[in-house]
Amino acid sequence: MGEMGETIVKLEQVVFKYDGQERNAVDHVSFEIFEGEWLAIVGHNGSGKSTLAKLLNGLLFPESGRILVKEKELTEETVWDVRRQIGMVFQNPDNQFVGTTVQDDVAFGLENAGIPREEMITRVGDALHKVNMDQFLNQEPHHLSGGQKQRVAIAGVVALSPSVIILDESTSMLDPKGREEVLETVRMLMEERGVTVISITHDLEEAARADRMIVMNQGSVYKEGTPKDIFLLEEELISLGLDIPFPVKLSSSLREQGIELSQIHLTDEELVNDLCELISKM
Amino acid sequence: MMDKLIFGRYVPADSAIHKMDPRSKLIMVFLFVFVIFLANNVVSYALVAVFTLAIVKLSKVPARFLINGLKPVLILILFTFLLHLFFTKEGELLYKWNVIEIYSGGLRQGIFISLRFAFLIVITSILTLTTTPISLTDGLETLFNPLKKWKLPVHELALMMSISLRFIPTLLEETDKIMKAQAARGTEFSSGPVTSRMKAVVPLLIPLFVSSFKRAEELAVAMESRGYRGGEGRTKFRLLRWERKDTYLVLAICILGILLIVFRT
Amino acid sequence: MRINLQNVEHKYQVNTPFERAALTDVTIDIPSGTYLAVIGHTGSGKSTLLQHLNGLLQPTKGYIQVGEQRITAGKKEKNLKAIRKRVGIVFQFPEHQLFEETVLKDICFGPMNFGVSEEEAIRLAKESITKVGLGEEILEKSPFDLSGGQMRRVAIAGVLAMQPEVLVLDEPTAGLDPRGRKEIMDLFYSIHKDSGISTILVTHSMEDAARYADEIVVMHKGSVFERGKPRDIFSRSAELAELGLDVPNTVKVQLMLERSTGLKFGRICLSLDELTSEIAASMKRGDLS
């Protein structure tokens, strides 16, 4: 992971409870998000991770504690400014597609922001080009695949050039191809535009691509660290209802068999290279 | 069934009428509805016919579409024709059999009224056949904009309409899925007595409502997150462009109106 | 119960400009008690195929033999209900089909449509709610007050209560978290083993196909690309890659390892244990060097 950027979002002792629920959905959560990083927030369904996403976008407000975005506190007054800083892509590709065509949908956010039409046209074109959907300008949503719709949603966010993009389980309803398309698009955006990405997910393969991970359990931060740190928890993660990536499983299974790998590996390539080295030493 | 209904359908084509501003088309249709009532003799009906045919020709909509579109209302047209034919007792008696008497005035009136009906349907069909629902919405929104002064929520209504249009295919798909899931659990939608078929609607409608509410809720959240806070200060991506040909269209309908007044007897 | 598809073709919107063949000449025999996985990317015809298994769609050519009944193209089959009782389908996101006031009523809906008495339906409901890992106390709740995972289980219980002889699963774990996914898949597997019913799983997960299925059918462009045992299917990774399909993680790592060491394992490894022991055995024998 590269050097850490400035703090862009900061949570201080954030508490949130839904009406009629006994338990806090988010319970005294504090952490920081740094500029330009990819942070994955993982946890099983009901661990509070999606509530967290809504809090970050001012769709819900904390009962106590505060959220700072670029040192400005997120409140009812600042929420509209914050939303221009933090774009959000939701889970269901259909239920966030507002426009009747691809370009209308991308323009929706720009219209809301009062961007002049001439500029809108360039921004819509650029954003769709970025997500590789520029050949579908006038397509209607029901003719698109789930992955394509999610890429349009990303374009809608990108067009507003936010500093942070939150992916709230944005790949969970997609097939493997769609998932790959979306993650690839996000990775490219990070490289080219330096946006900060927060992906909220229970897909461990997705989380393994992040720079940093936060594990949520019962509304609180269970553990924070690099994917490697987190996946070393192995059994603990499984008991939290999560899973571990395949190379990690294989690494530890091989170690149990007395094969002395240099470490637990996060990717297939690293693991295979390590094994090859072991073999050449034999 | 849906395939035969052309009213309200859009047929893409590259024609002068397709390219026109939805506002000019809306104004034309609106005025046409009044203007046609000025026609009351052969000359004026001929003028209206020329106008209508010219619009059809320009729109490049296949005649077959329009004829199909007229079919469902044919009975209605026929009925009005017969009504006038038998019950208007003006002019000279042309035919008499038993109690049935047909006068020349009735024949004339019957033909005129039927033609008026047909022209109205053709012209309104042309509007929807050549304009996408979303541009119609845009056109209506702009035309009704002045009504905002009287607190009419023009922008909100237009947004509601465009979102509904956007979700129609999604909901149709959803309906199909739920119907299949319930059919797999033994619901019979298309056979059995009427009462059981009515009952079969419940397992379809409730899930459909539940999911529509969920969709609406999620859509509202997504819209809010994308900065939607009402019509204030919003710019528009879709631009309506009023060109010379739009002015010509409106002029044409006005001229037709004037001519009809001149030739009115 | 055996299901046999013979030269099945399905065209959508026949005689319109939108006519489109979703299945072309599909022949699949599914003997009683088979666990069959159907894989193929989106649009390969998987969904259309499974809707033929209980007569939700009828073929435009060919026929489907379901037990003693036959659904033939062009003929109106009168007794589809009997087929639907015997072939249960768990659709993707099955929780979208819940509609009754209580979980109990919803689970009883299927069995009672198929003529089961109320007492019997209640007994079946209790039985199936336990099968899916929920407590009987949930039966009196409204299905709409449950969590997403619970709703999924209730919907599955609703299909199980029909006591189908063939269970068709269309990506039954989509959207669930890893634990939920594993629990549901294990549940279907134990039902398959215990009651000897046939199971047909449509999935994007090559891991699930490798782990649970006796046989795999690979669909491509509306026809059967190939059919075989998981080990045979996944030994053709190059062919699968051409169709845009993956192989399980174990196979992926095995192939990488074989490529970079020049070594060949004795078999295609479909589980973590198999792969671990193959690697360990090779290293102990020292034949990797």
Coordinates of N, CA and C in Angstrom, one line a residue, chain A residues 54 57 59 80 83 88 90 92 94-101 103-112 114-117 120-121 124 141-142 156, chain B residues 134 159 162-163 165-167 169-170 173 211 214-216 218-230 232-239 241:
Chain A
K54 N -25.0 4.9 4.9 CA -26.1 5.9 4.9 C -25.7 7.1 5.7
N57 N -23.3 9.4 4.0 CA -23.9 10.2 2.9 C -25.0 11.1 3.4
L59 N -27.7 10.4 4.7 CA -29.1 9.9 4.5 C -29.7 9.5 5.8
W80 N -25.9 18.9 1.8 CA -25.9 19.0 0.4 C -24.5 19.2 -0.2
R83 N -22.7 15.8 0.0 CA -23.2 14.9 -1.0 C -22.5 15.1 -2.3
M88 N -22.5 8.0 -4.1 CA -22.8 6.7 -3.6 C -23.4 5.8 -4.7
F90 N -25.5 2.3 -5.1 CA -26.3 1.4 -4.2 C -26.3 0.0 -4.8
N92 N -29.1 -2.2 -5.6 CA -29.9 -2.7 -6.7 C -29.8 -1.8 -7.9
D94 N -31.5 -1.5 -10.5 CA -32.7 -0.9 -11.1 C -33.2 0.3 -10.3
N95 N -33.0 0.2 -9.0 CA -33.7 1.1 -8.1 C -32.9 2.4 -7.9
Q96 N -31.9 2.6 -8.7 CA -31.2 3.9 -8.6 C -31.1 4.5 -10.0
F97 N -31.7 3.9 -11.0 CA -31.7 4.4 -12.3 C -32.9 5.4 -12.5
V98 N -32.6 6.7 -12.5 CA -33.7 7.6 -12.5 C -34.1 8.0 -13.9
G99 N -33.2 8.2 -14.8 CA -33.4 8.7 -16.2 C -34.1 7.6 -17.1
T100 N -34.7 8.1 -18.2 CA -35.3 7.2 -19.1 C -34.2 6.6 -20.0
T101 N -33.1 7.3 -20.2 CA -32.0 6.7 -21.0 C -30.7 6.9 -20.2
Q103 N -27.9 8.5 -20.9 CA -27.4 9.9 -20.7 C -28.3 10.7 -19.8
D104 N -29.6 10.5 -19.8 CA -30.4 11.3 -18.9 C -30.1 10.9 -17.5
D105 N -29.8 9.6 -17.2 CA -29.6 9.2 -15.9 C -28.3 9.8 -15.4
V106 N -27.2 9.9 -16.2 CA -26.0 10.4 -15.8 C -26.2 11.9 -15.5
A107 N -27.0 12.6 -16.3 CA -27.2 14.0 -16.2 C -28.0 14.4 -14.9
F108 N -28.7 13.4 -14.4 CA -29.6 13.7 -13.2 C -28.9 14.5 -12.1
G109 N -27.8 13.9 -11.7 CA -27.1 14.6 -10.6 C -26.6 16.0 -11.0
L110 N -26.2 16.1 -12.2 CA -25.7 17.4 -12.7 C -26.8 18.4 -12.7
E111 N -28.0 18.0 -13.1 CA -29.2 18.9 -13.2 C -29.5 19.4 -11.8
N112 N -29.4 18.4 -10.8 CA -29.6 18.8 -9.4 C -28.6 19.8 -8.9
G114 N -27.3 22.1 -10.7 CA -27.5 23.3 -11.4 C -26.3 23.6 -12.3
I115 N -25.7 22.6 -12.9 CA -24.6 22.8 -13.8 C -25.2 23.2 -15.2
P116 N -24.6 24.3 -15.8 CA -25.1 24.7 -17.1 C -25.1 23.6 -18.1
R117 N -26.1 23.7 -19.1 CA -26.3 22.6 -20.0 C -25.0 22.2 -20.8
M120 N -22.8 20.3 -18.9 CA -23.4 19.0 -18.6 C -23.1 18.0 -19.7
I121 N -23.2 18.5 -21.0 CA -23.0 17.6 -22.1 C -21.6 17.0 -22.1
V124 N -21.3 14.6 -19.1 CA -22.0 13.3 -19.3 C -21.2 12.4 -20.2
P141 N -32.9 1.7 -19.8 CA -32.3 0.9 -18.8 C -32.7 -0.6 -18.9
H142 N -33.9 -0.9 -19.4 CA -34.3 -2.3 -19.4 C -33.6 -3.1 -20.5
G156 N -22.7 8.4 -13.2 CA -23.6 9.4 -12.6 C -22.9 10.1 -11.4
Chain B
I134 N -41.1 10.6 -23.2 CA -40.3 11.5 -22.3 C -40.3 12.9 -22.9
L159 N -41.8 15.0 -13.4 CA -40.8 14.1 -12.9 C -41.5 12.7 -12.6
S162 N -42.1 11.0 -15.8 CA -41.0 10.4 -16.5 C -40.5 9.2 -15.7
I163 N -40.6 9.2 -14.3 CA -40.2 8.1 -13.6 C -41.1 6.9 -13.8
L165 N -42.7 6.3 -16.5 CA -42.4 5.8 -17.8 C -41.2 4.9 -17.7
R166 N -40.2 5.3 -17.0 CA -38.9 4.6 -16.8 C -39.2 3.2 -16.2
F167 N -40.2 3.2 -15.2 CA -40.3 1.9 -14.5 C -41.4 1.0 -15.1
P169 N -41.4 -0.9 -17.9 CA -40.8 -2.2 -18.3 C -40.3 -3.0 -17.1
T170 N -39.7 -2.3 -16.1 CA -39.2 -3.0 -14.9 C -40.4 -3.7 -14.2
E173 N -41.7 -6.8 -16.1 CA -40.7 -7.9 -15.9 C -41.0 -8.5 -14.6
S211 N -42.9 -4.9 -3.5 CA -41.6 -4.6 -4.2 C -41.7 -3.2 -4.8
K214 N -40.8 -0.8 -2.0 CA -39.4 -0.9 -1.7 C -38.6 -0.2 -2.8
R215 N -39.0 -0.4 -4.0 CA -38.3 0.3 -5.1 C -38.4 1.8 -4.9
A216 N -39.6 2.3 -4.6 CA -39.9 3.7 -4.5 C -39.0 4.3 -3.4
E218 N -36.2 3.0 -2.2 CA -34.8 3.0 -2.6 C -34.5 4.1 -3.6
L219 N -35.4 4.3 -4.5 CA -35.2 5.3 -5.5 C -35.2 6.7 -4.9
A220 N -36.0 6.9 -3.9 CA -36.0 8.2 -3.2 C -34.7 8.4 -2.5
V221 N -34.2 7.4 -1.9 CA -32.9 7.5 -1.2 C -31.8 7.8 -2.2
A222 N -31.8 7.1 -3.3 CA -30.8 7.3 -4.4 C -30.9 8.7 -4.9
M223 N -32.1 9.2 -5.2 CA -32.3 10.5 -5.7 C -31.8 11.6 -4.7
E224 N -32.0 11.4 -3.5 CA -31.6 12.3 -2.5 C -30.1 12.3 -2.4
S225 N -29.5 11.1 -2.5 CA -28.1 11.0 -2.4 C -27.4 11.6 -3.6
R226 N -28.1 11.7 -4.7 CA -27.6 12.4 -5.9 C -28.0 13.8 -6.0
G227 N -28.4 14.4 -4.8 CA -28.5 15.8 -4.7 C -29.9 16.3 -5.1
Y228 N -30.9 15.5 -5.3 CA -32.2 16.0 -5.7 C -32.9 16.7 -4.5
R229 N -33.3 17.9 -4.7 CA -34.0 18.6 -3.6 C -35.1 19.5 -4.2
G230 N -35.8 18.9 -5.2 CA -36.9 19.7 -5.8 C -36.5 20.5 -7.0
E232 N -36.2 23.7 -7.6 CA -35.5 24.9 -7.4 C -34.0 24.8 -7.8
G233 N -33.6 25.7 -8.6 CA -32.2 25.8 -9.0 C -31.7 24.7 -9.9
R234 N -32.6 23.9 -10.4 CA -32.2 22.8 -11.2 C -32.0 23.3 -12.7
T235 N -31.0 22.7 -13.3 CA -30.8 23.0 -14.7 C -31.4 21.8 -15.5
K236 N -31.6 22.0 -16.8 CA -32.1 20.8 -17.6 C -31.2 20.3 -18.6
F237 N -31.1 19.0 -18.7 CA -30.2 18.4 -19.7 C -30.9 18.3 -21.0
R238 N -32.2 17.9 -20.9 CA -33.0 17.8 -22.2 C -33.3 19.2 -22.6
L239 N -33.0 19.5 -23.8 CA -33.3 20.9 -24.3 C -34.3 20.8 -25.4
R241 N -35.9 22.5 -28.5 CA -35.4 23.5 -29.4 C -36.5 23.9 -30.4

